[in-house]
Structure formats: C-alpha cells, structure tokens
XYZ file of C-alpha atoms in Angstrom:
473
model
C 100.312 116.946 54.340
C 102.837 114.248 55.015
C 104.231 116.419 58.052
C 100.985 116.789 59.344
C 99.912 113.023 59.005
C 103.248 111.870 61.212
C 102.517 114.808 63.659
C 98.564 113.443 64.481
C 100.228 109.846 64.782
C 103.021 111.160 67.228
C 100.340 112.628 69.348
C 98.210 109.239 69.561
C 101.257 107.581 70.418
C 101.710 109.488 73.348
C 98.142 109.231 74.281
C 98.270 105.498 74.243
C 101.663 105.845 76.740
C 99.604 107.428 78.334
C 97.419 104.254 79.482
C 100.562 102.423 79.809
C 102.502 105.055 81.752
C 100.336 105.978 84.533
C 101.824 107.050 87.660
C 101.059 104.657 90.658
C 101.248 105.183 94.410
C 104.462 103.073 94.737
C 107.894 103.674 93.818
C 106.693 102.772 89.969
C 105.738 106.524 89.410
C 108.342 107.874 86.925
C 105.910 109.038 83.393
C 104.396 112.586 83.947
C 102.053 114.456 82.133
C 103.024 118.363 81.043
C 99.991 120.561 82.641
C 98.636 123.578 81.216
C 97.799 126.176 83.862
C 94.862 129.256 82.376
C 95.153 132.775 83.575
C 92.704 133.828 84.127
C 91.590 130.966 85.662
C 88.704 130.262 83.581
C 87.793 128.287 80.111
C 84.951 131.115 78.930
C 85.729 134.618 78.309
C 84.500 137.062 76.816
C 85.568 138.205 72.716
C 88.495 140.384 73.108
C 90.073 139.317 76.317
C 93.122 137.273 76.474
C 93.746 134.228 78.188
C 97.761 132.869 78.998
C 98.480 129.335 79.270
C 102.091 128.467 81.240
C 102.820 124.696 79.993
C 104.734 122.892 83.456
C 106.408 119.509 82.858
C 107.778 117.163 85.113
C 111.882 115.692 83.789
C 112.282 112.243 82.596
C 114.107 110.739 80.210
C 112.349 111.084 77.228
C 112.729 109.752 73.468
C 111.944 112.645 71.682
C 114.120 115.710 73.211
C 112.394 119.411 72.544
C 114.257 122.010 72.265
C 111.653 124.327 73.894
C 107.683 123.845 74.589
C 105.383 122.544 71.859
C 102.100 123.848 71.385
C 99.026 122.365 69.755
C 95.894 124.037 68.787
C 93.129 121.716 66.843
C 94.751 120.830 63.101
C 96.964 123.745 63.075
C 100.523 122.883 62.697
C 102.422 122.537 66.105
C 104.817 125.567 66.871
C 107.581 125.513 69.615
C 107.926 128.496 71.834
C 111.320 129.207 73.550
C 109.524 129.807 76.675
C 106.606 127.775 78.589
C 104.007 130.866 77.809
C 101.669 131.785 75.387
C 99.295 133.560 74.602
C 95.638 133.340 73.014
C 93.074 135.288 71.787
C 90.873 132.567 69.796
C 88.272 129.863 70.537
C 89.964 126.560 70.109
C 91.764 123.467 71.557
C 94.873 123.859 73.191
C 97.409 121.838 74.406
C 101.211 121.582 74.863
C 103.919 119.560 75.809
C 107.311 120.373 77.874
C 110.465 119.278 77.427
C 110.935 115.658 79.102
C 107.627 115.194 79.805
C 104.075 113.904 77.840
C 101.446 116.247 76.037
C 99.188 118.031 77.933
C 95.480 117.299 78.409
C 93.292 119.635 76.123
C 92.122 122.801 77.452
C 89.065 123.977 74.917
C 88.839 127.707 75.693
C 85.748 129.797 74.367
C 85.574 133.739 73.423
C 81.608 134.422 73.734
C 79.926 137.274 72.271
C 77.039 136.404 74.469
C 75.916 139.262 77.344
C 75.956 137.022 80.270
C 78.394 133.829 80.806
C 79.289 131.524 83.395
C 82.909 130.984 83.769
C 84.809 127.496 85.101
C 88.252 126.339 85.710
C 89.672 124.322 83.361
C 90.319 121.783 85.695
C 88.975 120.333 89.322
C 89.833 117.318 91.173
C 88.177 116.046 93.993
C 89.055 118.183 97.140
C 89.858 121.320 95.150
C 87.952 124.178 95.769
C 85.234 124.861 93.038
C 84.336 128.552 91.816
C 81.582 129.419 89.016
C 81.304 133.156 88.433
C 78.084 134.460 86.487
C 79.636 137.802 84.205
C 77.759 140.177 82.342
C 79.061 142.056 79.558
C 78.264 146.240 79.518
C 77.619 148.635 82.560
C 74.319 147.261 83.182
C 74.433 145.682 86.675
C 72.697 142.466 87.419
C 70.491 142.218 91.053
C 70.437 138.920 91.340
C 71.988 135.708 90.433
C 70.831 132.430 90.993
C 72.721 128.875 89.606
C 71.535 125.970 88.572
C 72.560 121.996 89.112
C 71.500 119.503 86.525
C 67.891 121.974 86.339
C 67.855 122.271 90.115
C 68.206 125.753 91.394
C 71.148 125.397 94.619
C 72.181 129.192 95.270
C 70.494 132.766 94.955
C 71.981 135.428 96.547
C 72.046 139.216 96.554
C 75.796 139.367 97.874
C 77.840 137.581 96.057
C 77.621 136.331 92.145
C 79.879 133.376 92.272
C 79.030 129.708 93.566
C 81.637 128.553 95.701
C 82.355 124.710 96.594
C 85.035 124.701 99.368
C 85.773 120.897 98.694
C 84.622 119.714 95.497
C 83.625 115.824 95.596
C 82.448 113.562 92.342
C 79.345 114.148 93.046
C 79.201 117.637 92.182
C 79.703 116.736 88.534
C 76.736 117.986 86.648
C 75.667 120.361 84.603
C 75.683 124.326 85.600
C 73.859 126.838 84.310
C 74.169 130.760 85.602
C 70.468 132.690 85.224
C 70.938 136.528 85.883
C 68.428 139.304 86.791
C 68.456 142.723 86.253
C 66.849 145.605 87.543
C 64.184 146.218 85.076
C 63.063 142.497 86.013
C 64.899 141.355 82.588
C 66.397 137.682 82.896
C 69.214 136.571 81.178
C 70.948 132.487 81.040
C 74.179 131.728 80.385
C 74.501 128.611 78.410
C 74.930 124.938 80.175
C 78.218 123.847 81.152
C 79.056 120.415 82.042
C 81.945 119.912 84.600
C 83.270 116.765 85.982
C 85.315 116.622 88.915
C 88.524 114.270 88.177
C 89.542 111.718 90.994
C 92.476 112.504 92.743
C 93.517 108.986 92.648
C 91.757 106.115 92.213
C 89.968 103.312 94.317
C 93.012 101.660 95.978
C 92.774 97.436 95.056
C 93.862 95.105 97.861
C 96.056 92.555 96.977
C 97.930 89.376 98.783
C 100.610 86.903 97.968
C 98.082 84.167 98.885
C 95.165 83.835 99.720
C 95.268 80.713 101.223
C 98.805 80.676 103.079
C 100.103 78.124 105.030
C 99.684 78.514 109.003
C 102.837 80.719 110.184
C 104.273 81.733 106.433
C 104.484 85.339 105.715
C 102.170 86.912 103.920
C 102.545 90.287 102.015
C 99.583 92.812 101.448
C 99.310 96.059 98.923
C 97.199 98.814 98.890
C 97.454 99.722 94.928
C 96.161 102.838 93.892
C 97.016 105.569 90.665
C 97.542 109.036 90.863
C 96.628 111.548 87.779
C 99.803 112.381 85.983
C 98.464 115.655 86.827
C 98.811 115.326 90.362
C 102.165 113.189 90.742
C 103.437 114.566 93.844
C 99.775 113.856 95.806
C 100.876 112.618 99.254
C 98.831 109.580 100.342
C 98.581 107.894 103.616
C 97.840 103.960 103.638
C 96.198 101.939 106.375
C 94.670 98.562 106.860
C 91.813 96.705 108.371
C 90.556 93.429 109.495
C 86.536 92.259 109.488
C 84.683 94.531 111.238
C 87.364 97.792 110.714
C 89.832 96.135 113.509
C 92.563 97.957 112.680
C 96.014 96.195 111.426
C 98.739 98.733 111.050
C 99.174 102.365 111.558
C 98.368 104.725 108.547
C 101.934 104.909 106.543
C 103.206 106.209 103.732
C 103.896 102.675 101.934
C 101.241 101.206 100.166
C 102.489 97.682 101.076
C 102.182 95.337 104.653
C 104.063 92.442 105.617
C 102.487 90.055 108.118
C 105.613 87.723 109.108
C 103.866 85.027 110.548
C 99.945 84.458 109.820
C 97.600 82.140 112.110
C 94.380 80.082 111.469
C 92.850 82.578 113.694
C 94.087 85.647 111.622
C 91.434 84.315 109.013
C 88.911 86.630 108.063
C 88.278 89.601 105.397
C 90.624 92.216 104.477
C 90.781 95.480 103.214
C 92.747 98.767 102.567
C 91.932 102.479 102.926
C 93.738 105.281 101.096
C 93.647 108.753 101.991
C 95.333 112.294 101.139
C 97.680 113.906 103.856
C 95.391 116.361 104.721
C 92.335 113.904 105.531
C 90.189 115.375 103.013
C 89.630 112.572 100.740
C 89.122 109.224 101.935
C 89.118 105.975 99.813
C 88.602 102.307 100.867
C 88.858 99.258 98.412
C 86.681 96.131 98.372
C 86.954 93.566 100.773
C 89.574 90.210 100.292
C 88.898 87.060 101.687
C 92.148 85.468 103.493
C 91.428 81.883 104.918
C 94.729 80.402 106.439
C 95.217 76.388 105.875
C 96.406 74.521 109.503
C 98.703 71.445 108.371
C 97.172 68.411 111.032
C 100.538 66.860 113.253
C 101.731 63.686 111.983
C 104.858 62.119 112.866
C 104.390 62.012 116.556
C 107.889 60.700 118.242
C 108.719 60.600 122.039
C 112.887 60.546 122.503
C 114.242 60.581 126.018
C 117.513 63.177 127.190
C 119.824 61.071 127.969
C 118.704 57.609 126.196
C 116.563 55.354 127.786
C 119.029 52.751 128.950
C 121.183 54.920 130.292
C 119.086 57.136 132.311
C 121.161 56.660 136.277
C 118.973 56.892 139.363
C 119.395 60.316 141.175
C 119.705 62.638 137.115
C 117.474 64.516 135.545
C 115.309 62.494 132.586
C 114.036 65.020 130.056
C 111.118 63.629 127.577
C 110.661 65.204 124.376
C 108.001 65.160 122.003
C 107.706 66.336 118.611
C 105.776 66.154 115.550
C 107.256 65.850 111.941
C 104.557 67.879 110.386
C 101.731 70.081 111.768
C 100.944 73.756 112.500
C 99.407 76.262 114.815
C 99.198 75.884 118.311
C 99.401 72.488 119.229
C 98.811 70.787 122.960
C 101.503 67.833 123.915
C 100.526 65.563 126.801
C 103.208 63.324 128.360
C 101.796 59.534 129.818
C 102.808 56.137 131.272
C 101.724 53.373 129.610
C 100.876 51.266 132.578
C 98.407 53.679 134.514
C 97.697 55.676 131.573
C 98.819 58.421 134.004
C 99.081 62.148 132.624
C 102.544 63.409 133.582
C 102.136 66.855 131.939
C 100.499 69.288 129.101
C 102.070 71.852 127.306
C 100.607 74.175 124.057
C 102.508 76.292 122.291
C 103.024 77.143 118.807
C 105.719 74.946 118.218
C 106.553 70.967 116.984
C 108.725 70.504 120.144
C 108.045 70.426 123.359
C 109.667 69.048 126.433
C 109.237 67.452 129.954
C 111.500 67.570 132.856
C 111.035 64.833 135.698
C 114.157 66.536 137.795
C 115.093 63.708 140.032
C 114.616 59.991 138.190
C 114.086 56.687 141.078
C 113.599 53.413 140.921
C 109.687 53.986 140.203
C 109.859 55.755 137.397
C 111.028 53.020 135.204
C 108.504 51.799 132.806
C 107.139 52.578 129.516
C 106.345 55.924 128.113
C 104.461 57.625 125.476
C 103.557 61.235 124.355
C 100.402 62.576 122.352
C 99.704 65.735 120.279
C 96.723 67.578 118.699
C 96.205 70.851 116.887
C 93.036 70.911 116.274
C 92.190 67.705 113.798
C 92.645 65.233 115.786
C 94.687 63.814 118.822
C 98.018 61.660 117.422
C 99.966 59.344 120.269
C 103.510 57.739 119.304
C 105.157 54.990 120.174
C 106.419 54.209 123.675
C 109.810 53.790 124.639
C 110.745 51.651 127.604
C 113.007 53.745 130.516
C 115.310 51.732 132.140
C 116.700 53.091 135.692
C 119.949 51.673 136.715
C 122.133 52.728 139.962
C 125.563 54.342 139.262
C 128.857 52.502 140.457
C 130.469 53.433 143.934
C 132.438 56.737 144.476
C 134.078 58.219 146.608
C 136.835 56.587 148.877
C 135.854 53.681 151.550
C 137.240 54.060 155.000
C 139.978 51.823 155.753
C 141.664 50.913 159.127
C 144.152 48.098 159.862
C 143.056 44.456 160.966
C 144.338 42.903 164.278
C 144.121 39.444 164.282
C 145.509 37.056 166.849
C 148.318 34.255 166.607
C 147.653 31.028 164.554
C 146.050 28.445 167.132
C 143.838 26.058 166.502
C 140.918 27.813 166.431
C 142.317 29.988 163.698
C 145.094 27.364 161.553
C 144.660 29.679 159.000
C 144.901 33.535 159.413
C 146.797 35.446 157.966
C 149.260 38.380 158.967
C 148.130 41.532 159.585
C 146.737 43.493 156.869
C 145.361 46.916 156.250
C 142.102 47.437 153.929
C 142.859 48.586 150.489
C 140.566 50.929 148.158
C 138.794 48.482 145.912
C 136.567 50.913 144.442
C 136.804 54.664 143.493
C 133.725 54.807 142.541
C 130.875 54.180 145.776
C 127.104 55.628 145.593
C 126.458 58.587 147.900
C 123.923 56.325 149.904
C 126.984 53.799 150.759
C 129.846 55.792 151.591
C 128.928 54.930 155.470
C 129.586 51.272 154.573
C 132.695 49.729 157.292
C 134.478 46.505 155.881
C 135.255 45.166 158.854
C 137.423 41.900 158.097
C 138.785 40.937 154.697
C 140.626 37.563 153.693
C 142.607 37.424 150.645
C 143.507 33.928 149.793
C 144.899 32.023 146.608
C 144.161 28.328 146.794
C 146.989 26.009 146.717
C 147.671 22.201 145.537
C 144.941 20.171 146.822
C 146.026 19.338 150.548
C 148.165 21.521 150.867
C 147.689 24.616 153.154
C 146.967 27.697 151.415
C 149.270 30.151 150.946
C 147.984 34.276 152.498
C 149.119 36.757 150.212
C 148.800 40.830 151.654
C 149.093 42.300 147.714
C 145.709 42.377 145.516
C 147.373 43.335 142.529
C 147.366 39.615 141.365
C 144.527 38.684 139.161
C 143.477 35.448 140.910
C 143.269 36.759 144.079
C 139.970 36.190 145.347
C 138.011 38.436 147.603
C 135.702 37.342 150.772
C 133.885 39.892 152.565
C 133.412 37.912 155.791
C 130.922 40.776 157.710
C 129.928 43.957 156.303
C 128.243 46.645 159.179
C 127.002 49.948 158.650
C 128.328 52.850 160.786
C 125.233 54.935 161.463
C-alpha cells in the first residue's frame, strides 16, 4: 500500500513539471514528454483484438534514471519492460514513460462488444490529417454510412465508410457519432465520441523591452510561443508587422527582433505572426502599443573653427552648432545678429551640425548666433562676436640698391649708399607688389651735433623712415 501511495505521488510530481517544463519556441526547449504511439491506429476496437503501444522518449538529464520503459495502467502497479513495446488486450488507461524523458499522456483504449463502432486516433493536432472509420462486427455488410458532427449529419456516402479531414483545425472538435445501414433497411449507431484537436503550439505573445523607449535606443521584440512536449521538434517560422500588416522583417526562424535605433515616427501598434514550415497553420498574437518619447533640444551652443578672435581674413571659418540634449531629427539654422540674416539650414538626425563660410573678409565680422528645433519648440543660443583680422606680411620684398648724390647743400645730410634690407618675412599676398623706393636709417646724436648715418639695422635704436612708398603695377 505504501509502494503504491509513493508511486501515485511520483506521477503527480511529474505532472506538475509538466506545467513548469513546457517546451518553448526559443532555445529554452530542453523537458520532453515520452509519447505513446497505438497500432492500430485507433482508441476503440473490437473484444479480442490487440492493440500495441511503442513508448518514444526524447534524452535529457533526468533525476530518476529507468532502467527500461515504465508502464502504467489505471491503479495497477507500474511494471518496466526491457523494451519500448507492449502489448494489450484490455479496456483501460495506459500510459508510460521512457528512459530520460516525462510520463506519457494517457491513452484510454476500449474493447467493445458492440456490432458497429466508430474508431479515432488517439491523438490529433491541428494540421494532422483526421480519419473516423465506422466498423461492423460479423459478415453482414453495411450499404451505407453516414457521420454525424455535434447532431449534424456532414458525410453519407456509398463509396467509402471513413470520414476523412485532410487538415484538421480546432474547430473540428466536437462530438462524432457513426450511424450505419444495412441492406434489410436495419440502422445501427455507434456510440458518441468526443475528440478535440490539440494546438500545435500556442498563440504566440508579443513582447518589448519598452514600451515607451527613448528616440534612437534599441529596442528588442519576441514572438513567444509553446510547443506540445509532444511535438518538440515542430519547425516554426516567425515574422513581424507594423499597423496596418506593414511588414517589419522577413519570416525567420528566431522568435526574437532587434530594432537598433527606433524613431518618433516608428510609433504605432505591433504585432507577431507564427506559423509552421509548411504554411499550414498560421497564428498571429494581439496587438502592442509602442509610442516612442522625443527628448526636446536644450543646450543650444554656437562655437566657431578656429576661435573667434583668431579667425585671419582669406581662411575658412567653420560655425558649429549643437545641442546638449534633444532627439530625432532636428533642423539647425545659422544667423547674424545684425540683419537677422539666415546664413544656412541643415536637419539631420544628429546634435551637431556645421557651417562652412569658405573664404572669411572683412564683412563678415560681426556677431553670430545659431537656432535649433525638433519638433517642441525652436531654441537660439548665445552669439559670439567674430573678429576678422589681416595676417602679417610674407613673402620676400624686392630690394635694389639706392644711388644718392654727393653731400651739397641741398642734401647736408645723406648718407652713403645703401642697399634695402628684408624687414619682413612675412608680407600679405595683396602687397608683395609694394617698391620701397628710398629708406633713411638714422640714430640721433647730441643735440647740435650732426647725426651720425649708420648702413647696419641690427641695432635696436635704429629708427626707420619710409620717405615714399609706390606701387609697381
């Protein structure tokens, strides 16, 4: 009694890992289900026949290790078999469990003594085929069958006794009833059998990492469905959809999405569809609201490339504009503060953007300022003053010697001859056509006394008069 009592309690506790084990679509499937396969392939026989069940299990590791395959029949005491066969001659229920693998579901098998019954399979999920055949014991032949469907007559035919279903859905569950006529215009009905069609998998569930992401996060979606432990190795095909069935992705064999950068205009409802390989059975889960959340600029700052003092007539002045926070696409418009003139627009999906005045003059000193807007509002920052200077000289100047004549009295003080020296490396483009045409060095001396001409500029308090300056053209 006490070896019966802990057998019933092992078998509940593998029907309640049964709820917790439950084979999934993803990568989680790893707890199967042993399955009992009837030959022949029906539940209802007639007394006398025999019926073999093959018990198929699917290897995992396991707590409890059998030896060989364990067989149940209602309170009887569980026998193990060496081999995954048995067979049966008695009404009962039967199940069994293989090595590595969870009990069976039940398969209740009846022996009739009745003259006509309808025979099922054991089992039928959706997309199976479905065959009921109407059998009469003796040599008497029927004429004609007909079948029933929850008391609705759906076949009569003088060809063929069974009812064939070439792709059984859930809603040919029902109850099915065989009624038989023979040639002396006797009727005969087989008792009613309920059969329900078992899903194949389940309504796949939609699900998101949020909801309500943030403009330009990733966002991960999964199509979650479960597959029978029956039925482990089912081959689905996942796709998904956007409002009004606009397409996402292509149909895959991963259950799961990832959207690497979402918009505010990607808003909208989702939803999943599951379906077998084949396209026979087709499965779509409710629809799931995703409404993306656009962060408004703020921070608005204008910076000039190079700085604003040093920005050299003749260079390229780059403005840039950028935004500390904000999302989405966002429009940056470039201005001058005195005529409120618009220099330039740009929108991108960015918090930089940039503006490129190639060649910077004289006129385009002033004050500048930038603005930007994505949607909530338009956001100016503070302008920055550009400052245009003129770069030193370069280049070499020309140089020639200086003929001056004799000291006279028109000229009591000239010097010797001298010959121009470079005073600058460094001349502007514009003013390398610039001719010095007379230079006088002079140092001044004790007052009355005549000044003394030096030819050298190397000393420091030599002083430097440009007496005429003409342009060669």
């Amino acid at each position: 009694m006490l070896l019966r009592m802990l057998e019933e309690a092992s078998v509940l506790l593998w029907a309640s890992l049964l709820v917790l084990a439950a084979p999934v679509s993803g990568p989680l499937a790893a707890v199967y289900k042993s399955v009992i396969s009837v030959q022949p392939p029906w539940t209802t026989v007639f007394r006398g026949e025999r019926v073999n069940l093959t018990c198929s299990g699917f290897h995992f590791y396991a707590q409890e290790k059998l030896q060989g395959y364990r067989w149940f029949s209602g309170k009887a005491r569980p026998r193990e078999t060496p081999g995954n066969t048995l067979e049966v001659r008695d009404s009962g229920q039967y199940r069994c469990q293989a090595p590595g693998s969870l009990p069976s579901n039940p398969v209740h098998l009846i022996f009739s003594s009745a003259s006509l019954i309808l025979q099922a399979p054991y089992s039928v999920f959706e997309g199976d085929e479905l065959v009921l055949r109407c059998q009469k014991r003796g040599r008497e032949k029927l004429a004609v069958v007909k079948y029933t469907w929850n008391r609705k007559i759906i076949s009569g035919t003088d060809e063929s006794f069974d009812l064939l279903i070439p792709k059984a859905s859930l809603n040919n569950s029902g109850c099915y009833q065989c009624v038989g006529f023979l040639e002396n215009a006797y009727v005969l009905k087989t008792s009613q059998i309920n059969i329900q069609i078992q899903e194949l998998f389940s309504r796949p569930k939609l699900e998101v990492t949020d909801s309500q992401p943030i403009e330009g996060k990733p966002v991960n979606l999964s199509c979650g469905t479960q597959l029978p432990l029956e039925r482990p190795d089912t081959r689905l095909h996942f796709v998904f959809f956007r409002d009004n069935g606009v397409m996402i992705s292509n149909r895959s064999g991963s259950p799961d999405l990832q959207i690497t950068a979402i918009w505010r205009e990607d808003s909208g409802s989702y939803w999943c569809g599951a379906e077998t390989v084949t396209g026979g059975i087709h499965k779509r889960s409710l629809p799931l609201q995703i409404d993306v959340q656009r962060i408004p600029v703020s921070g608005v700052l204008l910076e000039t490339q190079p700085q604003e003092d040093q920005v050299v007539e003749g260079e390229t002045l780059v403005l840039v504009c950028s935004v500390a926070k904000g999302t989405g696409n966002t429009t940056f418009s470039w201005h001058r503060e005195d005529t409120r003139e618009s220099l330039g627009q740009k929108s991108q999906r960015s918090q930089k953007a940039e503006l490129e005045i190639p060649v910077i003059g004289e006129s385009h000193a002033g004050r500048y300022y930038c603005t930007a807007d994505n949607g909530y509002g338009l956001i100016q920052s503070q302008a920055v003053n550009v400052t245009v200077r003129r770069d030193g000289f370069q280049g070499d100047i020309i140089r020639r010697p200086l003929t001056v004549g004799p000291p006279g009295p028109f000229n009591p003080m000239c010097p010797a001859p001298v010959e121009l020296q470079q005073l600058y490396i460094n001349v502007h483009p514009r003013e390398r056509d610039l001719v010095y045409s007379e230079i006088q060095i002079s140092q001044p001396g004790a007052e009355g006394e005549a000044n003394t001409f030096r030819t050298s500029l190397e000393n420091q308090h030599v002083s430097v008069v440009y007496s005429e300056v003409k342009t060669q053209l």
